[in-house]
Coordinates of C-alpha atoms and ligand atoms in Angstrom, one line a residue:
X1 CA 10.6 40.0 74.3
X2 CA 11.6 39.0 70.6
X3 CA 11.0 41.6 67.8
X4 CA 9.7 38.6 65.5
X5 CA 10.2 35.2 64.7
X6 CA 9.7 32.4 61.8
X7 CA 8.0 29.3 62.8
X8 CA 9.0 26.3 60.3
X9 CA 6.8 23.3 60.4
X10 CA 8.8 20.2 59.9
X11 CA 5.7 17.9 59.2
X12 CA 4.5 19.9 56.5
X13 CA 8.2 20.3 54.5
X14 CA 7.9 16.6 54.9
X15 CA 4.4 16.4 53.4
X16 CA 5.5 18.6 50.3
X17 CA 8.6 16.4 49.7
X18 CA 6.4 13.3 50.1
X19 CA 4.0 14.6 47.6
X20 CA 6.9 15.4 44.9
X21 CA 8.2 12.1 45.7
X22 CA 4.7 10.5 44.8
X23 CA 4.5 12.6 41.8
X24 CA 8.0 11.5 40.4
X25 CA 7.1 7.7 41.2
X26 CA 10.6 7.1 42.1
X27 CA 11.7 7.8 38.2
X28 CA 13.1 11.2 39.1
X29 CA 15.3 12.4 42.1
X30 CA 14.4 15.3 44.1
X31 CA 16.8 18.2 44.7
X32 CA 15.2 21.0 47.0
X33 CA 16.1 24.4 46.1
X34 CA 17.6 26.3 49.1
X35 CA 18.9 29.4 47.3
X36 CA 18.1 32.8 48.9
X37 CA 17.9 31.8 52.6
X38 CA 15.9 28.9 51.6
X39 CA 13.3 31.4 50.0
X40 CA 13.5 33.6 53.1
X41 CA 12.7 30.4 55.8
X42 CA 16.5 30.0 56.7
X43 CA 19.1 28.1 54.7
X44 CA 20.8 25.9 57.0
X45 CA 17.5 24.9 59.0
X46 CA 15.6 24.2 55.6
X47 CA 18.5 22.2 54.2
X48 CA 18.7 19.8 57.6
X49 CA 14.8 19.6 57.3
X50 CA 14.8 18.7 53.6
X51 CA 17.4 16.1 53.7
X52 CA 15.7 14.4 56.6
X53 CA 12.4 14.5 54.3
X54 CA 14.2 12.7 52.0
X55 CA 15.6 15.1 49.2
X56 CA 18.4 13.8 47.2
X57 CA 20.2 16.8 46.5
X58 CA 20.2 20.5 47.5
X59 CA 20.3 23.5 45.1
X60 CA 21.9 26.7 45.8
X61 CA 22.6 29.9 43.5
X62 CA 26.0 31.1 45.0
X63 CA 29.1 29.6 45.9
X64 CA 28.8 31.6 49.4
X65 CA 25.5 29.2 49.5
X66 CA 27.5 26.1 48.8
X67 CA 30.3 26.7 51.1
X68 CA 27.8 27.6 54.0
X69 CA 26.0 24.3 53.6
X70 CA 29.4 22.2 52.9
X71 CA 30.5 22.8 56.4
X72 CA 27.1 21.6 57.9
X73 CA 26.4 18.9 55.4
X74 CA 29.7 17.6 54.3
X75 CA 28.2 14.4 51.9
X76 CA 25.4 16.3 50.6
X77 CA 25.1 16.7 46.7
X78 CA 25.1 20.8 46.4
X79 CA 24.0 21.9 42.9
X80 CA 25.3 25.4 42.2
X81 CA 22.9 26.7 39.4
X82 CA 24.2 30.8 39.4
X83 CA 27.2 31.6 37.3
X84 CA 29.9 31.9 39.6
X85 CA 32.1 35.4 39.5
X86 CA 35.5 35.1 39.8
X87 CA 35.5 31.5 39.4
X88 CA 39.2 31.2 38.4
X89 CA 40.4 32.6 41.7
X90 CA 37.9 30.5 43.6
X91 CA 38.3 27.2 42.0
X92 CA 40.0 25.4 44.9
X93 CA 36.7 25.8 47.2
X94 CA 35.1 23.9 44.6
X95 CA 37.2 20.7 44.6
X96 CA 34.7 18.3 45.8
X97 CA 32.9 15.4 44.1
X98 CA 29.6 16.5 45.5
X99 CA 29.2 19.8 44.3
X100 CA 27.5 20.1 41.0
X101 CA 28.4 23.1 38.8
X102 CA 26.0 24.4 36.1
X103 CA 28.0 26.2 33.8
X104 CA 27.3 28.0 30.3
X105 CA 30.9 28.4 28.9
X106 CA 34.1 26.6 27.5
X107 CA 36.5 28.5 29.9
X108 CA 34.4 27.4 33.0
X109 CA 34.4 23.6 32.1
X110 CA 38.4 24.0 31.6
X111 CA 38.8 25.4 35.0
X112 CA 36.5 22.9 36.8
X113 CA 37.9 20.0 34.8
X114 CA 41.4 20.7 36.4
X115 CA 40.4 20.2 40.0
X116 CA 41.2 17.3 42.2
X117 CA 39.0 15.8 43.2
X118 CA 37.0 17.3 40.1
X119 CA 33.3 18.6 40.9
X120 CA 30.6 17.5 38.5
X121 CA 30.3 19.8 35.4
X122 CA 26.3 20.7 34.1
X123 CA 26.3 22.3 30.7
X124 CA 23.3 24.5 30.9
X125 CA 21.4 25.1 27.7
X126 CA 19.1 28.0 26.8
X127 CA 16.3 26.6 25.2
X128 CA 14.2 30.2 25.5
X129 CA 14.8 31.9 28.8
X130 CA 17.6 33.8 27.3
X131 CA 19.5 33.9 30.9
X132 CA 22.6 31.5 31.7
X133 CA 23.3 28.6 28.9
X134 CA 24.6 28.2 25.5
X135 CA 22.3 28.3 22.7
X136 CA 21.6 25.4 20.8
X137 CA 23.2 27.1 17.5
X138 CA 26.7 27.1 19.4
X139 CA 26.1 24.0 20.9
X140 CA 27.5 21.6 18.0
X141 CA 30.7 23.4 18.0
X142 CA 31.1 23.4 21.6
X143 CA 30.8 19.9 22.0
X144 CA 33.4 19.3 19.2
X145 CA 35.7 21.3 21.1
X146 CA 35.0 19.3 24.6
X147 CA 35.3 15.9 22.7
X148 CA 38.8 17.0 20.9
X149 CA 40.2 18.5 24.4
X150 CA 38.8 15.4 26.1
X151 CA 37.0 17.6 28.7
X152 CA 34.3 16.0 31.0
X153 CA 30.8 16.6 30.9
X154 CA 28.6 15.0 33.6
X155 CA 25.0 16.7 33.2
X156 CA 22.9 18.9 30.9
X157 CA 20.5 21.3 32.1
X158 CA 18.0 24.0 30.9
X159 CA 15.1 26.1 32.8
X160 CA 11.7 26.7 31.8
X161 CA 10.8 30.5 31.2
X162 CA 7.0 30.8 31.3
X163 CA 5.3 27.6 32.5
X164 CA 3.9 29.5 35.6
X165 CA 2.7 32.0 33.9
X166 CA 0.4 30.5 31.3
X167 CA -2.4 27.7 31.5
X168 CA -1.3 27.1 27.7
X169 CA 2.1 25.4 27.7
X170 CA 3.4 25.8 23.8
X171 CA 6.4 27.8 24.7
X172 CA 7.5 25.2 27.3
X173 CA 6.9 22.5 24.7
X174 CA 9.1 24.2 22.7
X175 CA 11.9 24.4 24.9
X176 CA 11.6 20.8 25.7
X177 CA 11.7 19.8 22.1
X178 CA 15.0 21.9 22.0
X179 CA 16.4 20.5 25.4
X180 CA 16.1 17.1 23.7
X181 CA 18.0 18.0 20.8
X182 CA 20.6 19.2 22.6
X183 CA 20.5 16.0 24.5
X184 CA 21.2 14.1 21.3
X185 CA 23.8 16.5 20.0
X186 CA 26.0 15.7 23.1
X187 CA 25.3 12.3 22.9
X188 CA 26.4 12.1 19.3
X189 CA 29.7 13.7 20.3
X190 CA 30.0 11.1 22.7
X191 CA 28.8 12.2 25.9
X192 CA 26.7 9.5 27.3
X193 CA 24.6 9.0 30.8
X194 CA 24.6 12.8 31.6
X195 CA 22.2 13.6 34.6
X196 CA 19.6 15.6 32.7
X197 CA 17.4 18.2 34.4
X198 CA 15.0 20.7 33.3
X199 CA 12.0 21.4 35.4
X200 CA 11.6 23.6 38.8
X201 CA 8.1 23.3 40.7
X202 CA 5.3 24.3 38.1
X203 CA 7.0 22.1 35.2
X204 CA 7.8 19.0 37.3
X205 CA 4.1 18.9 38.4
X206 CA 2.5 19.7 34.8
X207 CA 5.1 17.6 32.6
X208 CA 6.0 14.2 33.2
X209 CA 8.2 14.2 30.3
X210 CA 10.3 17.1 31.3
X211 CA 11.0 15.5 34.8
X212 CA 14.5 13.5 33.4
X213 CA 16.9 12.6 36.0
X214 CA 15.8 14.9 38.8
X215 CA 13.7 18.0 39.3
X216 CA 14.8 21.2 41.1
X217 CA 12.1 22.3 43.2
X218 CA 12.0 25.5 45.4
X219 CA 8.5 27.4 45.6
X220 CA 6.5 24.3 46.4
X221 CA 8.9 22.7 48.9
X222 CA 7.8 25.4 51.1
X223 CA 4.1 24.7 50.6
X224 CA 3.6 27.8 48.0
X225 CA 2.2 27.5 44.6
X226 CA 4.1 28.9 41.7
X227 CA 1.2 30.6 40.6
X228 CA -2.6 30.4 40.2
X229 CA -2.0 29.2 36.7
X230 CA -0.2 26.1 37.9
X231 CA -3.1 25.3 39.9
X232 CA -5.5 25.9 37.1
X233 CA -3.5 23.8 34.8
X234 CA -3.3 20.8 37.2
X235 CA -7.0 20.9 37.5
X236 CA -7.5 21.3 33.9
X237 CA -5.6 18.1 33.7
X238 CA -8.0 16.6 36.2
X239 CA -5.2 15.8 38.7
X240 CA -5.8 17.0 42.6
X241 CA -5.0 20.4 43.9
X242 CA -4.5 21.9 47.2
X243 CA -1.8 19.3 48.1
X244 CA 0.9 21.8 49.3
X245 CA 1.2 22.7 53.0
X246 CA 2.6 25.9 54.0
X247 CA 5.9 25.5 55.9
X248 CA 6.4 29.2 57.4
X249 CA 4.6 31.2 60.0
X250 CA 6.0 34.8 61.0
X251 CA 5.1 36.1 64.1
X252 CA 5.7 39.2 66.2
X253 CA 4.3 40.6 69.3
X254 CA 2.7 43.9 70.5
X255 CA 5.5 46.5 71.5
X256 CA 3.4 49.5 72.4
X257 CA -0.2 50.5 72.6
X258 CA -1.8 54.1 72.3
X259 CA -5.4 55.2 72.6
X260 CA -6.1 58.0 69.6
X261 CA -9.1 60.2 69.6
X262 CA -11.2 60.8 66.4
X263 CA -9.6 62.8 63.7
X264 CA -6.0 61.9 64.8
X265 CA -3.2 61.1 62.4
X266 CA -1.2 58.0 61.9
X267 CA 2.6 57.6 60.8
X268 CA 4.6 59.4 58.4
X269 CA 3.0 61.5 55.8
X270 CA 0.1 61.6 58.0
X271 CA -1.8 59.2 55.4
X272 CA -4.3 57.8 57.8
X273 CA -6.8 59.9 59.8
X274 CA -8.8 58.1 62.4
X275 CA -12.7 58.1 62.1
X276 CA -13.4 56.7 65.6
X277 CA -11.8 56.3 68.8
X278 CA -8.9 53.9 68.0
X279 CA -7.1 51.5 70.0
X280 CA -3.6 51.2 68.0
X281 CA -0.6 48.8 68.5
X282 CA 2.7 49.4 67.1
X283 CA 4.7 45.8 66.1
X284 CA 8.4 45.9 65.8
X285 CA 8.4 44.8 61.9
X286 CA 9.0 47.2 59.2
X287 CA 10.5 47.2 55.6
X288 CA 14.0 46.4 56.9
X289 CA 12.5 43.1 58.2
X290 CA 11.0 42.8 55.2
X291 CA 7.5 43.9 55.0
X292 CA 6.8 46.0 51.5
X293 CA 6.2 49.5 52.1
X294 CA 3.1 49.0 49.7
X295 CA 1.5 47.3 52.5
X296 CA 0.9 50.9 54.0
X297 CA -2.8 51.4 54.6
X298 CA -3.1 48.2 52.8
X299 CA -3.2 45.0 54.3
X300 CA -3.8 43.3 57.6
X301 CA -2.0 41.2 60.4
X302 CA -3.9 38.8 62.9
X303 CA -4.3 39.0 66.4
X304 CA -6.5 36.5 68.8
X305 CA -8.3 35.1 65.6
X306 CA -9.2 38.7 64.0
X307 CA -7.9 40.8 61.4
X308 CA -6.4 43.9 62.4
X309 CA -5.6 46.4 59.6
X310 CA -2.5 48.5 59.2
X311 CA -2.6 51.7 59.6
X312 CA -0.5 54.6 58.0
X313 CA 2.9 54.1 56.3
X314 CA 5.2 50.8 57.1
X315 CA 8.1 52.2 58.8
X316 CA 11.5 51.3 58.8
X317 CA 11.3 49.0 61.6
X318 CA 7.5 49.2 63.0
X319 CA 4.3 49.3 61.9
X320 CA 0.8 50.2 63.1
X321 CA -2.3 48.5 63.8
X322 CA -5.9 49.1 64.5
X323 CA -6.9 46.8 67.5
X324 CA -9.8 48.7 68.5
X325 CA -12.0 45.6 68.2
X326 CA -9.5 43.6 69.9
X327 CA -10.7 42.6 73.9
X328 CA -7.9 42.9 76.5
X329 CA -4.9 44.0 74.4
X330 CA -1.6 43.8 76.1
X331 CA 2.2 44.6 75.2
X332 CA 3.6 41.3 74.4
X333 CA 0.3 39.9 72.9
X334 CA 1.3 37.9 69.6
X335 CA 0.5 39.2 66.0
X336 CA 0.4 36.8 63.1
X337 CA 2.2 38.4 60.0
X338 CA 2.0 35.0 58.0
X339 CA -0.1 32.4 59.1
X340 CA -3.1 31.3 61.0
X341 CA -5.0 32.5 63.9
X342 CA -8.3 31.3 64.9
X343 CA -10.1 30.7 61.3
X344 CA -8.1 33.5 59.6
X345 CA -5.0 33.3 57.8
X346 CA -2.7 35.6 56.2
X347 CA -0.7 34.0 53.3
X348 CA 2.4 35.2 51.3
X349 CA 0.0 35.1 48.2
X350 CA -2.1 37.5 50.1
X351 CA 1.0 39.9 50.6
X352 CA 1.7 39.2 46.6
X353 CA -2.0 40.6 45.7
X354 CA -1.8 43.4 47.7
X355 CA 1.8 44.7 46.6
X356 CA 1.2 43.5 42.9
X357 CA 4.2 41.0 43.1
X358 CA 4.6 37.3 43.5
X359 CA 4.8 35.0 46.4
X360 CA 8.5 34.3 45.7
X361 CA 9.6 37.7 46.1
X362 CA 7.6 38.1 49.6
X363 CA 8.9 35.3 51.1
X364 CA 12.5 35.9 50.0
X365 CA 12.5 39.5 51.4
X366 CA 12.0 38.4 54.7
X367 CA 15.2 39.6 56.6
X368 CA 17.6 36.8 58.1
X369 CA 18.3 38.7 61.1
X370 CA 15.4 36.8 63.2
X371 CA 15.4 33.2 64.5
X372 CA 14.0 30.4 62.9
X373 CA 12.6 27.9 65.3
X374 CA 11.5 24.5 64.1
X375 CA 8.3 22.8 65.2
X376 CA 7.3 19.1 65.5
Ligands
PLP401 C1 15.1 29.0 41.4 C2 15.2 28.2 40.5 C3 14.7 26.8 40.7 C4 13.4 26.5 41.5 O1 12.3 27.0 40.9 P1 11.0 27.1 41.6 O2 10.0 27.6 40.8 O3 11.1 27.8 42.9 O4 10.7 25.7 41.9 C5 14.9 25.8 39.3 N1 15.8 25.6 38.9 C6 16.6 27.1 38.7 C7 17.8 27.4 37.6 C8 16.3 27.9 39.5 O5 17.0 29.2 39.3

């Protein structure tokens, strides 16, 4: 018996890539963002499916993720988006033309420029996120230094801070204006034909003028909306919504059954007390496996087309469910954590609502310890 497993729909992922390719009209390329174990879905599995579905590039956060992908996909373009700690000590790993590396500082450019073969160097511009990148004020002097030292630059990037959070997009538009200004500054110092990229899932859908040479799509690759505001913004623009297909289902099996009388307590802290004779099922999934503990007494899973309520606290490796209303429950019966059963479904967005967070956090916290199974 498996404790739990992830089922990945190849056709859903293909459909999501195709949706973006349609939106991009062949004018911009598509980078599939597979950082953080492909948002909990499984790094190597999703990278393979994405490339097969026509993704042009793969995007990751760390050098470790890039190295794991490189051994499986020797030719793929891999964009590293996070700042690389101890770059000087580890630079030799990056001597490969198909690593595209986003940097923020002069010394990183000097380090990467010394490699043979040389990876592509993309300069990050901070246009309002205040995370990585160089600010627009410092850019002219940096560009001047790069030109004087004959250092190379292959791309220029920025990242929007709050497209997902609003239906009013003036902050993003200001960032776009600054980004275009940054591109002109670099061009005026002789850096032409740079690969320009700015948009993640939401901005790629909402702002045609922010798509540039390629877009970096994470959450929507997996069939999830960046936010309700993104959906609303699109519909306000008269554009079609409901076009993304969830890639992941997370399933488990009943591990143990108990019959409780009225008035019995369930779980740590005795936070739940039965009010009727209760059939209780235990499933082998808890907060270690990636369920948020805030789902304690707060949420449900699915069995045989019905909702089954979470009773008591989520434990480290187990969760208790009320299956009183499910006929003929047996050990080994399938339980759906994310996905569909009959006419019912539970989504990462439901968990996000129940636990006051975003679907990004819900899926990335799914543990990597159990198998990813590709369907279709
Ligand atoms: C994670 C990330 C993305 C992808 O964002 P989504 O909202 O998941 O599409 C794009 N660009 C950068 C720099 C990122 O860190």
